[in-house]
mmCIF file of C-alpha atoms in Angstrom:
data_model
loop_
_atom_site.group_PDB
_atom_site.id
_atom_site.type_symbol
_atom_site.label_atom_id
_atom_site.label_comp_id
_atom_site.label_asym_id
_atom_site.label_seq_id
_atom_site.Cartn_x
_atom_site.Cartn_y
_atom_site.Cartn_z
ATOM 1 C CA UNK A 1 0.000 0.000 0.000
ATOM 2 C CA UNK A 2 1.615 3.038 -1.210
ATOM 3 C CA UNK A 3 0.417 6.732 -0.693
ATOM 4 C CA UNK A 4 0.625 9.978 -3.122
ATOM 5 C CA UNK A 5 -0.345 13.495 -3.194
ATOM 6 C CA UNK A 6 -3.501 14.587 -4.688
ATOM 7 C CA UNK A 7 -3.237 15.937 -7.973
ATOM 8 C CA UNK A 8 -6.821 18.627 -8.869
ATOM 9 C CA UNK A 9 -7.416 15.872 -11.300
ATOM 10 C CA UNK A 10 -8.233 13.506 -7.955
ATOM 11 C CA UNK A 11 -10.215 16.086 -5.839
ATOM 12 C CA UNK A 12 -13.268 14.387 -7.065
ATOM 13 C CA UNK A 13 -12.290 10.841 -6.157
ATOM 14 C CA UNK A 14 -11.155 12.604 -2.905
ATOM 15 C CA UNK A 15 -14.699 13.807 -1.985
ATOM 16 C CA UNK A 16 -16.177 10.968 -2.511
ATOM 17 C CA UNK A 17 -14.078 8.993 -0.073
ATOM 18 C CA UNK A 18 -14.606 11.851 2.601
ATOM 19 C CA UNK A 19 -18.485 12.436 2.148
ATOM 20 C CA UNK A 20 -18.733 7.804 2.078
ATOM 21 C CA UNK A 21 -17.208 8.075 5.723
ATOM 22 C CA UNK A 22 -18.511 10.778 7.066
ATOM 23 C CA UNK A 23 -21.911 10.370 5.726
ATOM 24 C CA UNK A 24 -23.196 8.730 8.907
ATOM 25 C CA UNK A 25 -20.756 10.178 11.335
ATOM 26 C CA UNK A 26 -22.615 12.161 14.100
ATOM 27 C CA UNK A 27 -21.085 15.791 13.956
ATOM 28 C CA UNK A 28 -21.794 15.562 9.928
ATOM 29 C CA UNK A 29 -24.985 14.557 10.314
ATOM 30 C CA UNK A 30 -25.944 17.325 12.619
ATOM 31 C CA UNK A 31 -25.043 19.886 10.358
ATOM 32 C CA UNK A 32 -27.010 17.793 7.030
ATOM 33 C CA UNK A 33 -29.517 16.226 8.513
ATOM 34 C CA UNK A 34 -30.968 15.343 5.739
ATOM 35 C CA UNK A 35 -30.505 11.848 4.213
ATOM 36 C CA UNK A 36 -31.734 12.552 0.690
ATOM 37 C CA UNK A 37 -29.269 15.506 0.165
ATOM 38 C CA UNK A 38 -26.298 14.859 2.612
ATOM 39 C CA UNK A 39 -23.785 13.298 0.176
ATOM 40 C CA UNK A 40 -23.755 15.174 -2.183
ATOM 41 C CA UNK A 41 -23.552 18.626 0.063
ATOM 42 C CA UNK A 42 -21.138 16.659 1.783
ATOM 43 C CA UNK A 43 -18.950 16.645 -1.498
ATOM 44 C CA UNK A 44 -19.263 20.376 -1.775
ATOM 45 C CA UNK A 45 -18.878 21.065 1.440
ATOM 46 C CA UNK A 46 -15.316 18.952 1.767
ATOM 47 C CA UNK A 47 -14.268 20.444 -1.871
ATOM 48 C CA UNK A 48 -13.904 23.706 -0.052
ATOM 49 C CA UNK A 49 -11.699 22.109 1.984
ATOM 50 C CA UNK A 50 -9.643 19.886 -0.659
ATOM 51 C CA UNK A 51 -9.423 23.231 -2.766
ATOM 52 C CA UNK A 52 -7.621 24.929 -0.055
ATOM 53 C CA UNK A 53 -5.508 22.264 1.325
ATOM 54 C CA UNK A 54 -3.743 22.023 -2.188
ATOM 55 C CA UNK A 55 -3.027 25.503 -1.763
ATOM 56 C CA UNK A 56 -1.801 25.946 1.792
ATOM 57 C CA UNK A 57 -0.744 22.244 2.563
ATOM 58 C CA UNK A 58 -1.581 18.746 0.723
ATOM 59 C CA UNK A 59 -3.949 15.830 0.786
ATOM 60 C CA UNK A 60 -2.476 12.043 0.920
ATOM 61 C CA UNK A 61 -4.468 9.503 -0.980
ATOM 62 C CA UNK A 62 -3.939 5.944 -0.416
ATOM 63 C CA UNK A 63 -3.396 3.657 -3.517
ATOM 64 C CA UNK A 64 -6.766 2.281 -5.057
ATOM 65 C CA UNK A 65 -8.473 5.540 -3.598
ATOM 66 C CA UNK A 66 -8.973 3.717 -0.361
ATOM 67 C CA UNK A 67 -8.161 6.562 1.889
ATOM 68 C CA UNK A 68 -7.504 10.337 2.038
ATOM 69 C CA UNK A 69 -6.048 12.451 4.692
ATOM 70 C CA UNK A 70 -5.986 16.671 4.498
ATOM 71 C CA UNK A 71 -3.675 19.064 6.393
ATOM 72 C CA UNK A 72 -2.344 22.623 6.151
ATOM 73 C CA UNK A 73 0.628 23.884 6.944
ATOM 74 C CA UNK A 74 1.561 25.887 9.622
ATOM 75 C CA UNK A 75 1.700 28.776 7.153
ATOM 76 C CA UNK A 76 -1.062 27.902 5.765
ATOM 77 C CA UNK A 77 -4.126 27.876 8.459
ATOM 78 C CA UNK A 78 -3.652 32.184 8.403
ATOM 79 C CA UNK A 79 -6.240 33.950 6.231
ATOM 80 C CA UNK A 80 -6.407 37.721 5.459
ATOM 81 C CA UNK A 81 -10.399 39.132 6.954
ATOM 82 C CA UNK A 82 -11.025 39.020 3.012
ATOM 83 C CA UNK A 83 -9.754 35.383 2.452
ATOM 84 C CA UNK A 84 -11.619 34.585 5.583
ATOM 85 C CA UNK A 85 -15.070 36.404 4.397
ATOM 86 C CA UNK A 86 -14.532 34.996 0.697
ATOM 87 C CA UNK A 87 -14.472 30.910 2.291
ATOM 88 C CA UNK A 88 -17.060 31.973 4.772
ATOM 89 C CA UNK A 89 -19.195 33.318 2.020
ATOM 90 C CA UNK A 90 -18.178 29.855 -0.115
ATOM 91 C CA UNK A 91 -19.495 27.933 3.053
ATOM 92 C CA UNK A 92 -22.998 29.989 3.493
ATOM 93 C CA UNK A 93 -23.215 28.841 -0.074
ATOM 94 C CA UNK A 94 -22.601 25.476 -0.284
ATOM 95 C CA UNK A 95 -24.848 24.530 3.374
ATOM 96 C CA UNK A 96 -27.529 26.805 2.618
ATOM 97 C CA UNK A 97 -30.375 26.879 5.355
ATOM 98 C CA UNK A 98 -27.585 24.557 7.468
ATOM 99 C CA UNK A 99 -24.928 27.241 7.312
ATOM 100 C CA UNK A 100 -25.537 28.389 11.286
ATOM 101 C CA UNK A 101 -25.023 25.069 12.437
ATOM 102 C CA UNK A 102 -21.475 24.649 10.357
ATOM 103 C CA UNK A 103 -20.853 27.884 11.096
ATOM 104 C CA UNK A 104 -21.186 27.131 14.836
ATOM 105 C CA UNK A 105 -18.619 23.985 14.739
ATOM 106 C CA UNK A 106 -16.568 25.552 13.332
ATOM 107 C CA UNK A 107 -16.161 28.836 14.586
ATOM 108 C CA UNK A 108 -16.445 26.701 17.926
ATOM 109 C CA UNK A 109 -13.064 24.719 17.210
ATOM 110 C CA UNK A 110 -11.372 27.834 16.017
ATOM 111 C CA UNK A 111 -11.558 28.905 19.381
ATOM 112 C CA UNK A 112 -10.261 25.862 20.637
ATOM 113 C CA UNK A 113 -7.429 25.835 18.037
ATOM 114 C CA UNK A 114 -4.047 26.334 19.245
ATOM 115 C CA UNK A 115 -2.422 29.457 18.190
ATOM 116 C CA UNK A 116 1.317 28.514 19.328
ATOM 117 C CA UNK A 117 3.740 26.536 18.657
ATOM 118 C CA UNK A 118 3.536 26.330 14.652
ATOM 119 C CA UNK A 119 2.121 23.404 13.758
ATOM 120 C CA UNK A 120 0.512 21.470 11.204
ATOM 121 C CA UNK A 121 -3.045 20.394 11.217
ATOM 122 C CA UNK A 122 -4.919 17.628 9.794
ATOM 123 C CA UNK A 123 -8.433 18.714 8.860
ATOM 124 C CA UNK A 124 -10.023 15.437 7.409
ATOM 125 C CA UNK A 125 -9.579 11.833 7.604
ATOM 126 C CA UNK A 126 -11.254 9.185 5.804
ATOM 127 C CA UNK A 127 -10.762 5.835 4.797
ATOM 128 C CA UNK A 128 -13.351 3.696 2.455
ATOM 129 C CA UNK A 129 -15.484 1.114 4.288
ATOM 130 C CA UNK A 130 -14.211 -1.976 2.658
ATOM 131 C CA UNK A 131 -10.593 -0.692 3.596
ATOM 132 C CA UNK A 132 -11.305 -0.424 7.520
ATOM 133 C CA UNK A 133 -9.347 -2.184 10.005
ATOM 134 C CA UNK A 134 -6.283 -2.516 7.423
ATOM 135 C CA UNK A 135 -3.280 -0.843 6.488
ATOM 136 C CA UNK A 136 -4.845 2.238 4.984
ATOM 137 C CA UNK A 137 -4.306 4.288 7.791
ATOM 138 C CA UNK A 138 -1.023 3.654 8.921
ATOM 139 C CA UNK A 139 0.548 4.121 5.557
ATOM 140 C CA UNK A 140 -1.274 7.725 5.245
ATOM 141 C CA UNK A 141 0.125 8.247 9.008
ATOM 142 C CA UNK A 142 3.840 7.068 8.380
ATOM 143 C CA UNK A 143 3.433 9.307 5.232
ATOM 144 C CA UNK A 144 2.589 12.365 7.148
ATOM 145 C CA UNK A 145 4.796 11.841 10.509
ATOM 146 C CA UNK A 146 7.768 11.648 7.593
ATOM 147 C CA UNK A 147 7.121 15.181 6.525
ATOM 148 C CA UNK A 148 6.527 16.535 9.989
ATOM 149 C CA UNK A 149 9.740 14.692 11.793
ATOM 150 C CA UNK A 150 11.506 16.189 8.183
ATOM 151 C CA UNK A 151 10.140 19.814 8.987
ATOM 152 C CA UNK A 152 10.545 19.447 12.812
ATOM 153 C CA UNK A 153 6.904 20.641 13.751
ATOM 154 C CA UNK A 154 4.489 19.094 15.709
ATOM 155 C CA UNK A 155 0.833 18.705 14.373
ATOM 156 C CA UNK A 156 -2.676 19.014 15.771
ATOM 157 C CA UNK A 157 -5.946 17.122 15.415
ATOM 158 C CA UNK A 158 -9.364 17.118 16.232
ATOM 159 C CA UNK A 159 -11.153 13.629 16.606
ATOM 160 C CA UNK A 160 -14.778 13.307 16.105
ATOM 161 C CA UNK A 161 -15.045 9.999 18.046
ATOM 162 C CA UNK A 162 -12.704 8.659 21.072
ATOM 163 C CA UNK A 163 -12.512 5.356 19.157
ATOM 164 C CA UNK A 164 -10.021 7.718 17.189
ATOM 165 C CA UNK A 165 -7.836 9.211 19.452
ATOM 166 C CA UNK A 166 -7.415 5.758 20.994
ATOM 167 C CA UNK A 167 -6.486 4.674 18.017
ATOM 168 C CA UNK A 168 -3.926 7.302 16.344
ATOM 169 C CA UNK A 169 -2.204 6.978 19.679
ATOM 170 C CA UNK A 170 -0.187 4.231 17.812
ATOM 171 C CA UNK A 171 1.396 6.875 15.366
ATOM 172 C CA UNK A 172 2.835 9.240 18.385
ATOM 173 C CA UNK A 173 -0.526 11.398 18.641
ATOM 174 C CA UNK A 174 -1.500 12.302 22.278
ATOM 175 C CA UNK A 175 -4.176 14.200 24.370
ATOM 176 C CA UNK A 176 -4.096 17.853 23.640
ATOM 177 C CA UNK A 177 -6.610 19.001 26.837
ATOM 178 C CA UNK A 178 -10.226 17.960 27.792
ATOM 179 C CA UNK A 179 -12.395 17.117 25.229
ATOM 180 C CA UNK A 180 -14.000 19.686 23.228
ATOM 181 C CA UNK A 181 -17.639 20.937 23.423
ATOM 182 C CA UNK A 182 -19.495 22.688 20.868
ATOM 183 C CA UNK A 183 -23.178 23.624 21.918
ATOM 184 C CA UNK A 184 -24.856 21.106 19.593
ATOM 185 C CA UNK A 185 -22.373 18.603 18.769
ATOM 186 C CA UNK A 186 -21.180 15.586 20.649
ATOM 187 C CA UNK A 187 -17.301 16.179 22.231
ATOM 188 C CA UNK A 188 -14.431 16.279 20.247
ATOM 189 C CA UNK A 189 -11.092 15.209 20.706
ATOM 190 C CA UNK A 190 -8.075 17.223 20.858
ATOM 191 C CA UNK A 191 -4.315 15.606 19.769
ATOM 192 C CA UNK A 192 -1.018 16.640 19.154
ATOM 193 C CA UNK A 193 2.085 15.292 18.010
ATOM 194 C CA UNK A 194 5.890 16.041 18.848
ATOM 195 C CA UNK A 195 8.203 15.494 15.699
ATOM 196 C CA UNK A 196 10.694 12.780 16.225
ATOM 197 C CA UNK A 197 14.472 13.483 16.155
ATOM 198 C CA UNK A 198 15.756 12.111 12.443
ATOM 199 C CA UNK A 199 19.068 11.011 11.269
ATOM 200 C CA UNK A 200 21.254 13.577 9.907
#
């Protein structure tokens, strides 16, 4: 099982593997709650997000499409109040009459976010259904711990279920602080990771 950068050309496949998992995941599911429309807002919705990753950081995808995992760079989680208002205004568009309720997550982790030390951040992880329980994520993990212990910065995560954080424990990630709570949404979980000392 190999991993590779997202090219534009796969943002498509991309979406598809992120609004599959998430499609039934609880804090997704409060914001779309309904059935009939959810995936494909979900693929909007997470396009936003694959748009600007390959922009201000990069999205791993697993070979045969079974997995996808998007981060930003430290540099690249810091928007100008017009880049801000132009993805907020992308946002309102794609959620429609569910916009307060995204807007409320995530304005609600931004608060939580932490501002120092730089750090990179991994937004979304997904792996397909028929991949679960394999190697999918540990080869997009190794993939990404490579470039962080390369860079020397530590990286941040939220976890929408504790099964999670349990289990990215194994790749170095630890508690970052109590669990989250949005007004609305069930707990998140906060991790962080310390970049490991590589050979010269």
């Amino acid at each position: 099982m190999k991993c590779k950068h997202a090219k534009k050309s796969d943002l498509d496949k991309v979406c598809d593997i992120l609004a599959t998992a998430f499609f039934n995941e609880p804090v997704h599911v409060a914001i779309f709650p309904d059935e009939n429309t959810r995936f494909n807002v979900l693929r909007r919705f997470f396009r936003l997000y694959a748009n600007l990753a390959t922009e201000r950081g990069g999205i791993l995808l697993a070979e045969n499409n079974a997995g996808a995992l998007v981060y930003f760079r430290p540099d690249g989680m810091e928007m100008t109040p017009e880049d801000a208002m132009q993805f907020d205004n992308k946002i309102r568009e794609v959620c429609g009459e569910n916009y307060e309720t995204a807007a409320a997550l995530i304005n609600g982790l931004d608060g939580y976010h932490p501002q120092n030390p730089p750090h990179y951040y991994i937004s979304l992880l997904a792996v397909q259904p028929s991949e679960r329980g394999g190697k999918v994520v540990s080869e997009l993990f190794n993939e990404l711990n490579a470039i962080l212990d390369k860079e020397k910065f530590p990286c941040y995560a939220e976890c929408t279920r504790y099964s999670t954080r349990t289990l990215i424990r194994r790749w170095g990630y630890r508690d970052a602080g109590s669990p989250l709570q949005v007004e609305g949404f069930n707990d998140l979980f906060p991790v962080w990771r310390e970049p490991k000392q590589t050979a010269a």
